[in-house]
Amino acid sequence: MSKPRLCVFGDSHYACVRQAEAQGLVDVGEVDLEYWGNVGGRFRYLEFRDGAIHPPDAAVASRFARFNAKGRTTLPAADFDAILVMGARIYPWRVFFRLLTALAEGPFVSEGLQRRFLADGLRAYQGYQLAAGLAATRTARVLLAPVAYYTANPERFAASVSPTMARLMAEKLPWFWTVLAAAAAEDGIDLIPQPDKTVVDGMFTDPAYAVGDHLAKADYEHHNAAYGALILTRALVMIQAGAQGLRHWAATGTMALSEG
């Protein structure tokens, strides 16, 4: 039986996954793995049509093709059994922060409105809309690992989080992720939340997962191969049902076998 065909699609945040593979932190021998992506600024020009993600012109297409082993200028969903959307300019923490700010001002936001705010915030991102387009084809299972929280730096970010917001983070964040996962599932997408072990100080990423020299670079947004390994490992676990299960997914929207 042929290996499941997996594509990792994303912006600059998918680099941590490529690095995890290159450094041998994850065994990818059970899948046929490809990458397709580019820096985030290119994403604003991408569009989904005819079952594939398309760059706007040949010049941008060539930039995406440069980072793909097969020189693909588009990303057709049907060419893969599963697609991991990594980063893709999708920032749940920004949605969380706006909602936490509103909740900190008083108990005026109903649970129903919170759900709507979270789901609409997720779906507003162009990268999410691309993922939803891929999922709607029902030809590949789509997994989504959005951009992680900023790397923790109390000196830089402490003033942005009030004591009330810190308390709300502990209380609300697990539920926020549950709401996002349910919204994504409605669109045929499997959400991979940020792993709990990488989170510190409520809504920040442990510096152990920061890119090298992140302080000197003032890069609090990107993360390292260790973080990429956690996400890729989780994605591989989720597709262990194998090619038969993935074909069943494409046909029915449900997995044939347990994911474990």
Coordinates of N, CA, C and O in Angstrom, one line a residue, residues 15 17 27 34 45 51 55 62 80 87 99 116 160 173 175 180-181 183 185 198 212 219 236 239:
A15 N 8.4 26.9 8.6 CA 9.8 26.6 8.7 C 10.2 25.7 9.8 O 11.1 24.9 9.7
V17 N 8.6 23.3 11.1 CA 8.3 21.9 10.7 C 9.4 21.4 9.8 O 9.8 20.3 10.0
D27 N 10.2 11.2 12.8 CA 10.3 10.2 11.8 C 9.1 10.3 10.8 O 8.0 10.1 11.2
E34 N 5.6 16.5 1.4 CA 5.9 17.7 0.6 C 5.7 19.0 1.4 O 4.9 19.0 2.4
Y45 N -2.1 37.4 -1.6 CA -2.4 37.3 -3.0 C -3.0 36.0 -3.4 O -3.4 35.8 -4.6
G51 N -10.5 23.8 -7.0 CA -10.0 22.7 -6.2 C -8.5 22.9 -5.8 O -7.9 21.9 -5.3
P55 N -1.5 31.1 -6.7 CA -0.9 32.4 -6.6 C -1.5 33.3 -7.7 O -2.1 32.8 -8.7
S62 N 6.2 31.2 -9.0 CA 7.6 30.7 -9.1 C 8.2 30.8 -7.7 O 9.1 29.9 -7.4
F80 N -3.2 15.1 -2.6 CA -2.8 14.7 -1.3 C -3.9 14.0 -0.5 O -5.1 14.2 -0.8
G87 N 0.5 27.7 10.5 CA 0.6 29.2 10.6 C -0.4 29.9 9.7 O -1.5 30.2 10.1
L99 N -11.3 39.5 22.8 CA -12.4 39.0 23.6 C -12.1 39.1 25.1 O -13.0 39.5 25.9
R116 N -19.8 33.3 18.9 CA -19.8 34.0 17.6 C -18.6 34.8 17.3 O -18.0 34.8 16.2
S160 N 0.7 44.6 29.0 CA -0.4 44.4 28.2 C -1.5 43.5 28.8 O -2.6 43.4 28.3
L173 N -9.3 30.2 28.4 CA -8.6 29.8 27.2 C -8.9 28.3 26.8 O -9.1 28.1 25.6
W175 N -11.7 26.8 27.0 CA -13.0 26.8 26.3 C -12.9 27.5 25.0 O -13.5 27.1 24.0
L180 N -13.2 27.1 19.0 CA -12.5 27.2 17.7 C -12.5 25.8 17.0 O -12.7 25.7 15.8
A181 N -12.2 24.8 17.8 CA -12.2 23.4 17.2 C -13.5 23.0 16.7 O -13.6 22.4 15.6
A183 N -15.9 25.1 15.6 CA -16.1 25.9 14.4 C -15.3 25.3 13.2 O -15.9 25.2 12.1
A185 N -14.4 22.2 12.8 CA -14.9 21.0 12.4 C -16.2 21.2 11.5 O -16.4 20.4 10.6
T198 N 3.8 23.9 25.8 CA 4.6 25.0 25.3 C 4.1 26.4 25.8 O 4.7 27.4 25.4
G212 N 16.2 30.8 17.5 CA 17.5 31.2 18.0 C 17.7 32.7 18.0 O 17.3 33.4 17.1
D219 N 12.4 38.8 17.6 CA 11.4 37.9 17.0 C 10.7 37.1 18.0 O 11.2 36.0 18.5
L236 N 1.0 13.6 12.4 CA 1.2 12.3 12.0 C 0.4 11.3 12.8 O -0.1 10.3 12.2
I239 N -3.1 11.1 11.3 CA -3.3 10.5 10.0 C -2.8 9.0 10.1 O -2.7 8.4 9.0

